[in-house]
PDB file of C-alpha atoms in Angstrom:
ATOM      1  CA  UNK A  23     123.144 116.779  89.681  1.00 74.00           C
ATOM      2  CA  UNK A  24     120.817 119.424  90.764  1.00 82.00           C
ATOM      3  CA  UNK A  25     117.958 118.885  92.862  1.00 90.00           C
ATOM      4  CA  UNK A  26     114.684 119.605  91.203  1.00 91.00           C
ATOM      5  CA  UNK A  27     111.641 120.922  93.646  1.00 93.00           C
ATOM      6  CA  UNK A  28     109.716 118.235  94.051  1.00 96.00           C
ATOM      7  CA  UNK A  29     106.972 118.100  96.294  1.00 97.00           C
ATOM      8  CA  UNK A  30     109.289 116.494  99.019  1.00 98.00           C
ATOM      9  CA  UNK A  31     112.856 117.754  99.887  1.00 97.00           C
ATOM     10  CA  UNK A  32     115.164 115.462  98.870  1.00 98.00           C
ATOM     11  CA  UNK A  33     119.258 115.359  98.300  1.00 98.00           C
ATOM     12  CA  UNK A  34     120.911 113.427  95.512  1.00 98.00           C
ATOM     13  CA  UNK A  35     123.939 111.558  94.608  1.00 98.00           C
ATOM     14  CA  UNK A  36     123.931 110.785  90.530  1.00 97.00           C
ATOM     15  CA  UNK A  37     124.370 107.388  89.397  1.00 98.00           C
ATOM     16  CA  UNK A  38     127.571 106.576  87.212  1.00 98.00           C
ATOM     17  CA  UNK A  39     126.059 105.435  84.889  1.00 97.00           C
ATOM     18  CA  UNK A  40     125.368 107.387  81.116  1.00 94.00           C
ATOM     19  CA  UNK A  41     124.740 104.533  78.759  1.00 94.00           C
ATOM     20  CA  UNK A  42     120.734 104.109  80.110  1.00 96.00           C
ATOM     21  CA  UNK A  43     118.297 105.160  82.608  1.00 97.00           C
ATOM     22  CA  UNK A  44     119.980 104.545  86.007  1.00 98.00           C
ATOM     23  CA  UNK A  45     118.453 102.154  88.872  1.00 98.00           C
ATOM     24  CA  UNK A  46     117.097 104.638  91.985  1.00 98.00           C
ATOM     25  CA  UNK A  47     117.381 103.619  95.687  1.00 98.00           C
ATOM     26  CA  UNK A  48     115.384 105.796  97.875  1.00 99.00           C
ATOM     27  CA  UNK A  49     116.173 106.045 101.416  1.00 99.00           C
ATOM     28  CA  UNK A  50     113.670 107.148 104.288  1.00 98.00           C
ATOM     29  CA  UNK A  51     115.198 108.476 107.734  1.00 98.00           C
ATOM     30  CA  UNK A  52     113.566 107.561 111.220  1.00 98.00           C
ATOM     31  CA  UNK A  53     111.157 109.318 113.602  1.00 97.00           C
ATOM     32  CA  UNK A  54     113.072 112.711 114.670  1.00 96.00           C
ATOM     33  CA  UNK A  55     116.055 112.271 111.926  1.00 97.00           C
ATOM     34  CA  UNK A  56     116.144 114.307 108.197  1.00 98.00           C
ATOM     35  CA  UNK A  57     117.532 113.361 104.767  1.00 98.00           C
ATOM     36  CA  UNK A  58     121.562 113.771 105.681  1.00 97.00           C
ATOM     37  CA  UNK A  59     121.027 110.824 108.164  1.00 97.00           C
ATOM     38  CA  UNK A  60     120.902 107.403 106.095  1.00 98.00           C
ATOM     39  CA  UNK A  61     122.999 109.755 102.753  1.00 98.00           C
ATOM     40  CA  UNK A  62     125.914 108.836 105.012  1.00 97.00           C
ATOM     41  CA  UNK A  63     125.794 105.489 103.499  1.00 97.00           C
ATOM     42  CA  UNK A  64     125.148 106.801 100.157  1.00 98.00           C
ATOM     43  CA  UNK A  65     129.554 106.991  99.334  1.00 97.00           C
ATOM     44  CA  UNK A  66     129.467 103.047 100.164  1.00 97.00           C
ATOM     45  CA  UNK A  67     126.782 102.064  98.162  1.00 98.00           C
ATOM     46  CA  UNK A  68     127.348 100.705  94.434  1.00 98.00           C
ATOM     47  CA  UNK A  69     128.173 103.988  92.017  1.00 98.00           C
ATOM     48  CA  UNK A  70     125.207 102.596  89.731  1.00 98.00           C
ATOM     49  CA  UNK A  71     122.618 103.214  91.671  1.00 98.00           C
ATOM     50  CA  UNK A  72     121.276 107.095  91.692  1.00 98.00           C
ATOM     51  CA  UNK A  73     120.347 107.412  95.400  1.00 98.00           C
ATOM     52  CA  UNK A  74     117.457 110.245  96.587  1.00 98.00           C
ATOM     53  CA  UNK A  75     117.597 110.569 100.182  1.00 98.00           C
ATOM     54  CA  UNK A  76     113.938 111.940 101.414  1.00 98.00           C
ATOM     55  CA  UNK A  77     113.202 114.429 104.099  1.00 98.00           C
ATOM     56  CA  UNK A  78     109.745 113.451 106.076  1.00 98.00           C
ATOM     57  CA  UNK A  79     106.569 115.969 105.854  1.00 98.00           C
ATOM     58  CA  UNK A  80     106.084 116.874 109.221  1.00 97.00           C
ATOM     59  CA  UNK A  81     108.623 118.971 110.677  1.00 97.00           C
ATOM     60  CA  UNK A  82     108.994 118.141 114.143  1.00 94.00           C
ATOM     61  CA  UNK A  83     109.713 120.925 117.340  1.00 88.00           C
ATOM     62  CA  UNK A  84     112.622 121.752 117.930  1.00 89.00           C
ATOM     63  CA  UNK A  85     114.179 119.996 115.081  1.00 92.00           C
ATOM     64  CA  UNK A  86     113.586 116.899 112.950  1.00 96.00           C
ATOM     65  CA  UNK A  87     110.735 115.496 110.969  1.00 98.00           C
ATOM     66  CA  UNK A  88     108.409 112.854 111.079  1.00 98.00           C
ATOM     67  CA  UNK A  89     106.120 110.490 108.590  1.00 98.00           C
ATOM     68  CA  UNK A  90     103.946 110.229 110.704  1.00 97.00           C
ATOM     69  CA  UNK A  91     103.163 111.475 114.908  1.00 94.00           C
ATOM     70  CA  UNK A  92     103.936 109.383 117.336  1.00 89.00           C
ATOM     71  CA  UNK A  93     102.144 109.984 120.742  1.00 81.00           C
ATOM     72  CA  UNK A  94     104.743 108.727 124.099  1.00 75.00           C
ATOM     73  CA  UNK A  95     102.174 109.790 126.248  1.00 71.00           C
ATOM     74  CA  UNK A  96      99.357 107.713 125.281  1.00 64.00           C
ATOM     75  CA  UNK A  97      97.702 105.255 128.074  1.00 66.00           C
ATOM     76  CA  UNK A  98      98.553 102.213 125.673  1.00 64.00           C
ATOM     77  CA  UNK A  99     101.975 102.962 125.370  1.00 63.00           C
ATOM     78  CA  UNK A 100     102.905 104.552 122.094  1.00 70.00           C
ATOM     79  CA  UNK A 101     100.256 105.504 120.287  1.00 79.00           C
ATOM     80  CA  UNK A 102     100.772 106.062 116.357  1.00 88.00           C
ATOM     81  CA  UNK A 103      98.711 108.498 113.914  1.00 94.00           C
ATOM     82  CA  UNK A 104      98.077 105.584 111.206  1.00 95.00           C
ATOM     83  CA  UNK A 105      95.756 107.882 109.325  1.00 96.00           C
ATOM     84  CA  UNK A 106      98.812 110.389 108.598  1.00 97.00           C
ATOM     85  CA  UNK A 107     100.986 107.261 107.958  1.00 98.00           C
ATOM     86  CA  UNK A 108      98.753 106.448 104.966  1.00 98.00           C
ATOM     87  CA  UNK A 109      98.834 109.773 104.107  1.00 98.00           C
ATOM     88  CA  UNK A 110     102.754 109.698 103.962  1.00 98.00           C
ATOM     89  CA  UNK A 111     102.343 106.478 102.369  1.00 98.00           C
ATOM     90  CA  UNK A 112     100.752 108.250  99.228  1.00 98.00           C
ATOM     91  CA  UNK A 113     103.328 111.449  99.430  1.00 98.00           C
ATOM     92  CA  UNK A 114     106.336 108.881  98.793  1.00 98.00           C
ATOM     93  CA  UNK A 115     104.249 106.896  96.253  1.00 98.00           C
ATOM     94  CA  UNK A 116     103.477 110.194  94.410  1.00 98.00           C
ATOM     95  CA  UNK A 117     107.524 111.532  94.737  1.00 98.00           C
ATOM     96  CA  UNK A 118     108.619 108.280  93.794  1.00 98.00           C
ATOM     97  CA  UNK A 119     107.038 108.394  90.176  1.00 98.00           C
ATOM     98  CA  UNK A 120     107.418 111.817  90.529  1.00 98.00           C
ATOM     99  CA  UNK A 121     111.641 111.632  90.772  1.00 98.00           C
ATOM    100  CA  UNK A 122     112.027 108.875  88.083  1.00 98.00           C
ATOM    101  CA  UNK A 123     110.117 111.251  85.092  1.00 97.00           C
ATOM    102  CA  UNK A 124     112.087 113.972  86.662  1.00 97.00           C
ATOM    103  CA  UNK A 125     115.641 112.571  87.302  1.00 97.00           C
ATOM    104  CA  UNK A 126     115.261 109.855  83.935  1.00 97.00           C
ATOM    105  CA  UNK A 127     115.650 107.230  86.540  1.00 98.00           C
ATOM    106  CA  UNK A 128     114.997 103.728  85.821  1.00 98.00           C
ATOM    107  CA  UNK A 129     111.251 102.959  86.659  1.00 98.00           C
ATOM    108  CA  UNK A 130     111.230  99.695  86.546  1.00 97.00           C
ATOM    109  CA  UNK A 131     114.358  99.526  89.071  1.00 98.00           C
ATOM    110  CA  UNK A 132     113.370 101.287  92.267  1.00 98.00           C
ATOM    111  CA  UNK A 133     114.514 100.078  95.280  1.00 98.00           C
ATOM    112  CA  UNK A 134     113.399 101.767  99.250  1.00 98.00           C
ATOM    113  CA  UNK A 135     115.848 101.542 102.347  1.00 98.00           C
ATOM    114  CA  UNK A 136     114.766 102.744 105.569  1.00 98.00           C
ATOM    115  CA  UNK A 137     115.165 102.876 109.008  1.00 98.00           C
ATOM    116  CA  UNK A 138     113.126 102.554 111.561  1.00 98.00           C
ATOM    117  CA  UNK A 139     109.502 104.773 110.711  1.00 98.00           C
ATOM    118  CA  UNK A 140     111.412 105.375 107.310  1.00 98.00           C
ATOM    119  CA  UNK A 141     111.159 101.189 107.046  1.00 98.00           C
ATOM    120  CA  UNK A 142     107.547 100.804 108.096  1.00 98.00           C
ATOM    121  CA  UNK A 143     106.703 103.210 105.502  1.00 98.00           C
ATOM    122  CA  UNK A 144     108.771 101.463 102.620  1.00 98.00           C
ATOM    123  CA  UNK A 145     107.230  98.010 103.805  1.00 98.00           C
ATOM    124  CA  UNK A 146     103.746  99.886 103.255  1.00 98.00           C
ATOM    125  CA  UNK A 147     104.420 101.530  99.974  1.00 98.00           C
ATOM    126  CA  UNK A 148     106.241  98.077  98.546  1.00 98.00           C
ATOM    127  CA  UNK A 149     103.398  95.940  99.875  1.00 98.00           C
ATOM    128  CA  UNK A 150     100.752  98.665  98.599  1.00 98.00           C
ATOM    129  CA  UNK A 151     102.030  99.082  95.405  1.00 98.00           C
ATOM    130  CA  UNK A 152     104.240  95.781  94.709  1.00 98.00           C
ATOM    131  CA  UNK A 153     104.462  96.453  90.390  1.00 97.00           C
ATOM    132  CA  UNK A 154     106.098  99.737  91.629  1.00 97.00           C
ATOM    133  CA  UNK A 155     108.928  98.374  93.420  1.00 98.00           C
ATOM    134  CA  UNK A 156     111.513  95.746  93.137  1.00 98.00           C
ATOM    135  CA  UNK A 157     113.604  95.687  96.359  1.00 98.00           C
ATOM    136  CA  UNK A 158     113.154  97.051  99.771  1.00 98.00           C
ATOM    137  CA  UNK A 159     116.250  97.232 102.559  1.00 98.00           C
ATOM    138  CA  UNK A 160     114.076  97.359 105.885  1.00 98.00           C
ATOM    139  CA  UNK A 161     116.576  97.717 108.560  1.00 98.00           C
ATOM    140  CA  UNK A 162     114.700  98.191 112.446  1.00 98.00           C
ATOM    141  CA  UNK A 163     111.143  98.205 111.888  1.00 98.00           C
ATOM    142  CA  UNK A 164     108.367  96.014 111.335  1.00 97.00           C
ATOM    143  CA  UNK A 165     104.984  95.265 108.833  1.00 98.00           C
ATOM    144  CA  UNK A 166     102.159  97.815 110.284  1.00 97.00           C
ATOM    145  CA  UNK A 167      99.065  96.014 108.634  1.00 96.00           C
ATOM    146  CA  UNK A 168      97.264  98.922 109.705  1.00 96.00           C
ATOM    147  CA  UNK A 169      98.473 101.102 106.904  1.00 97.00           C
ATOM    148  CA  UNK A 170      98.782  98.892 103.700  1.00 98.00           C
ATOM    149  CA  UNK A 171      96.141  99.322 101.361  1.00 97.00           C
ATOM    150  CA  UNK A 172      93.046  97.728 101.625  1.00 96.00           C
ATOM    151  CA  UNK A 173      92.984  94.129 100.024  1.00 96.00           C
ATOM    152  CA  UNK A 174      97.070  94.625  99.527  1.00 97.00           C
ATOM    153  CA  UNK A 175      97.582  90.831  99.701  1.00 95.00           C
ATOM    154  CA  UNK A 176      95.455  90.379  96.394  1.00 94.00           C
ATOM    155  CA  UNK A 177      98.463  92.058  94.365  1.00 94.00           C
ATOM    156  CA  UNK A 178     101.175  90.042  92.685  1.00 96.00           C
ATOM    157  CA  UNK A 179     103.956  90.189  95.178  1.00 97.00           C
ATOM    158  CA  UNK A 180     106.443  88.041  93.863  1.00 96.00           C
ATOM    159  CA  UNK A 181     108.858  90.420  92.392  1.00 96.00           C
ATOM    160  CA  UNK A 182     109.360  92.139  95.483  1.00 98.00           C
ATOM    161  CA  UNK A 183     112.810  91.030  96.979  1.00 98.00           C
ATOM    162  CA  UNK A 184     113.148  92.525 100.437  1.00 98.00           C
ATOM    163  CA  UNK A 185     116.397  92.484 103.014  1.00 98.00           C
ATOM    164  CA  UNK A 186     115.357  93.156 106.530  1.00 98.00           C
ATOM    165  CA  UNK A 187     117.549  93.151 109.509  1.00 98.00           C
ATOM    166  CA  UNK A 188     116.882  93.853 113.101  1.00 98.00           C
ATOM    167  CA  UNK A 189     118.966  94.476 116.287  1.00 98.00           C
ATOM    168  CA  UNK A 190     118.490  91.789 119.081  1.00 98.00           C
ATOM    169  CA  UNK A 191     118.747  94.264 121.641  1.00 98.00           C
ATOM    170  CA  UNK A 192     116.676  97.194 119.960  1.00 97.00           C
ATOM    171  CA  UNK A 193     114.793  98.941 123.110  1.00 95.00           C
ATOM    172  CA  UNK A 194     112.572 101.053 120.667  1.00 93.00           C
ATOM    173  CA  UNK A 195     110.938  98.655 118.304  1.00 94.00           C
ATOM    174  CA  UNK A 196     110.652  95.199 119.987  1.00 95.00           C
ATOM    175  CA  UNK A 197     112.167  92.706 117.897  1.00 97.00           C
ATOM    176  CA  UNK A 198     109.576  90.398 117.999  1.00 97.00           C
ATOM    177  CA  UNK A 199     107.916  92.614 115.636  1.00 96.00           C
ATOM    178  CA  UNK A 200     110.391  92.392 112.989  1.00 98.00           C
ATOM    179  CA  UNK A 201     110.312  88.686 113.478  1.00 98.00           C
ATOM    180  CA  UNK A 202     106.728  88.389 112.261  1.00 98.00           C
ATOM    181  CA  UNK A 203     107.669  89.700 108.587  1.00 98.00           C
ATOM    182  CA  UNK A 204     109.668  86.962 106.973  1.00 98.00           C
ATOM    183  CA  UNK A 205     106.696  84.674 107.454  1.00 97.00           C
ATOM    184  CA  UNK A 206     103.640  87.483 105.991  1.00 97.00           C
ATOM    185  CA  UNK A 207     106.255  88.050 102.788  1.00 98.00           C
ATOM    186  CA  UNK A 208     106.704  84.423 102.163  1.00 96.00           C
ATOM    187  CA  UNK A 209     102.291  84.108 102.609  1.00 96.00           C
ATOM    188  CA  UNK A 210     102.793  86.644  99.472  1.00 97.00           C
ATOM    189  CA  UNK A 211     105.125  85.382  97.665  1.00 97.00           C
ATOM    190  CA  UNK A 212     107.739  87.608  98.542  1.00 98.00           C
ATOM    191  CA  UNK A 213     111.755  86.835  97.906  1.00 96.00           C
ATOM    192  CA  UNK A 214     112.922  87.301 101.421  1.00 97.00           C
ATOM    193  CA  UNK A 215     116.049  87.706 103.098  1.00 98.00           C
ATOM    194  CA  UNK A 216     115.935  88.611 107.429  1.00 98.00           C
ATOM    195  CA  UNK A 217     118.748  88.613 109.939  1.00 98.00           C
ATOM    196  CA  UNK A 218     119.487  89.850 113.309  1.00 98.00           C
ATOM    197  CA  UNK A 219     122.351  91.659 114.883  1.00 98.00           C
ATOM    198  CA  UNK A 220     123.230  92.281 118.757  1.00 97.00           C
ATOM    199  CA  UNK A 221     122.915  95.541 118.674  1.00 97.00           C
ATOM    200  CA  UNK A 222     120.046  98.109 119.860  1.00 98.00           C
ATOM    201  CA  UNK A 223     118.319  99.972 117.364  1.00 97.00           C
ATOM    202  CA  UNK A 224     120.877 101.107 114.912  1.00 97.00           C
ATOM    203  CA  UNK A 225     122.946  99.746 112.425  1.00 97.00           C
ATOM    204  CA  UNK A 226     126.025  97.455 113.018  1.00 95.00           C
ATOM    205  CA  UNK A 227     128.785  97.333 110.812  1.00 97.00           C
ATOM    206  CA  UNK A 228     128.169  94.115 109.488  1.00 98.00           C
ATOM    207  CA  UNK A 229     124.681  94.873 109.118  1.00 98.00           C
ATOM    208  CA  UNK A 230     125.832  97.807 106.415  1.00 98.00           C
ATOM    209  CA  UNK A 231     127.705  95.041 105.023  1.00 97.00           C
ATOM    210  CA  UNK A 232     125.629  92.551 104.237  1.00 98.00           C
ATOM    211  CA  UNK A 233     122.744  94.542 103.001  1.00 98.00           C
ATOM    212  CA  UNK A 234     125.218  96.239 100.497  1.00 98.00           C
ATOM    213  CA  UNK A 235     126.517  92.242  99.499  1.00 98.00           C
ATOM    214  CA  UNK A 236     122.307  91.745  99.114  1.00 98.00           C
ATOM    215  CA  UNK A 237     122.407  94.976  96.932  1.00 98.00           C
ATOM    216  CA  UNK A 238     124.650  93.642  94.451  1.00 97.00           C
ATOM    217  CA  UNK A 239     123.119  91.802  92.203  1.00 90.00           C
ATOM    218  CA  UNK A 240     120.077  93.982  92.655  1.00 91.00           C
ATOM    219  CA  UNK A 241     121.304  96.300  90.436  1.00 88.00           C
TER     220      UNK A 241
END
């Protein structure tokens, strides 16, 4: 399948199916990373799914891209640009809808998987927009309240399912933050699976493994 251009750069692996409209996943790289990074996983994943891996909008010097800036220098300790967050929030919510009339991908079937920034952003578009999506994979990052729409708990979360795994040992994003989700999802409603993995901030084997077992029935 070829790519169409869409108003974010994107690569594609076609579903296997030809009998109906396929389900989508979406995945959404880290701070730094680009779309070949999580497509890795993409040969692994169930054939069924059509899977659009999704390059960032803000290219990042000397190489890389970013949803969103993230200042190391700040007196607080990392400092993040929320207001470009949202922004990037709406850019995937508009590519998303965008990709499905485009690709004739199942609407009603759209699962996110990200990593890291890629997974604070899915948590924000799924939370934002819950009648848009049906699961999320959110492997190393957390819920950033910050950047959810306003009044986001009002909406009628509970056909979200969402997998979220973090590393015990993750010396980027504290896992104490990704601790704090399982209990705001089941507040909305939210089917929720969340396990941990001694590892830093990456993905372990196993972890690949069971979020592709989760994925199964998802389908």
């Amino acid at each position: 399948m070829t790519t169409a251009p869409l108003s974010l750069e994107h690569i594609i692996r076609p579903s296997s199916l030809t009998d109906r409209k396929p389900p989508v996943l979406f995945m959404f790289h880290g701070y730094g990373s680009n779309e070949e990074d999580l497509f890795s996983f993409a040969p692994e994943l169930q054939p069924e799914f059509c899977i659009i891996s999704v390059r960032a909008p803000y290219p990042m010097q000397p190489f890389g891209n970013a949803w969103y800036a993230i200042n190391f220098d700040a007196p607080q300790g990392k400092w993040s640009d929320d207001e470009q967050a949202i922004a990037s929030r709406e850019k995937i919510v508009s590519f998303v809808d965008e990709a499905c009339k485009t690709y004739g991908l199942d609407e009603d079937n759209i699962t996110l998987l990200g990593f890291s920034q890629g997974t604070i952003l899915s948590y924000a578009v799924a939370l934002s927009y819950p009648e848009k999506i049906k699961n999320v994979v959110a492997l190393s990052g957390y819920i950033n309240e910050s950047i959810l729409r306003e009044a986001y708990e009002e909406g009628t979360h509970t056909g979200l399912h969402i997998y979220a795994s973090h590393g015990q040992v993750d010396q980027v994003i504290p896992p104490q933050w990704a601790q704090r989700a399982p209990d705001l999802l089941k507040k909305l409603g939210v089917d929720c699976v969340y396990e941990e993995f001694p590892v830093g901030h990456g993905v372990a084997p196993q972890n690949f493994y069971s979020f592709k077992k989760w994925l199964d029935d998802k389908i």
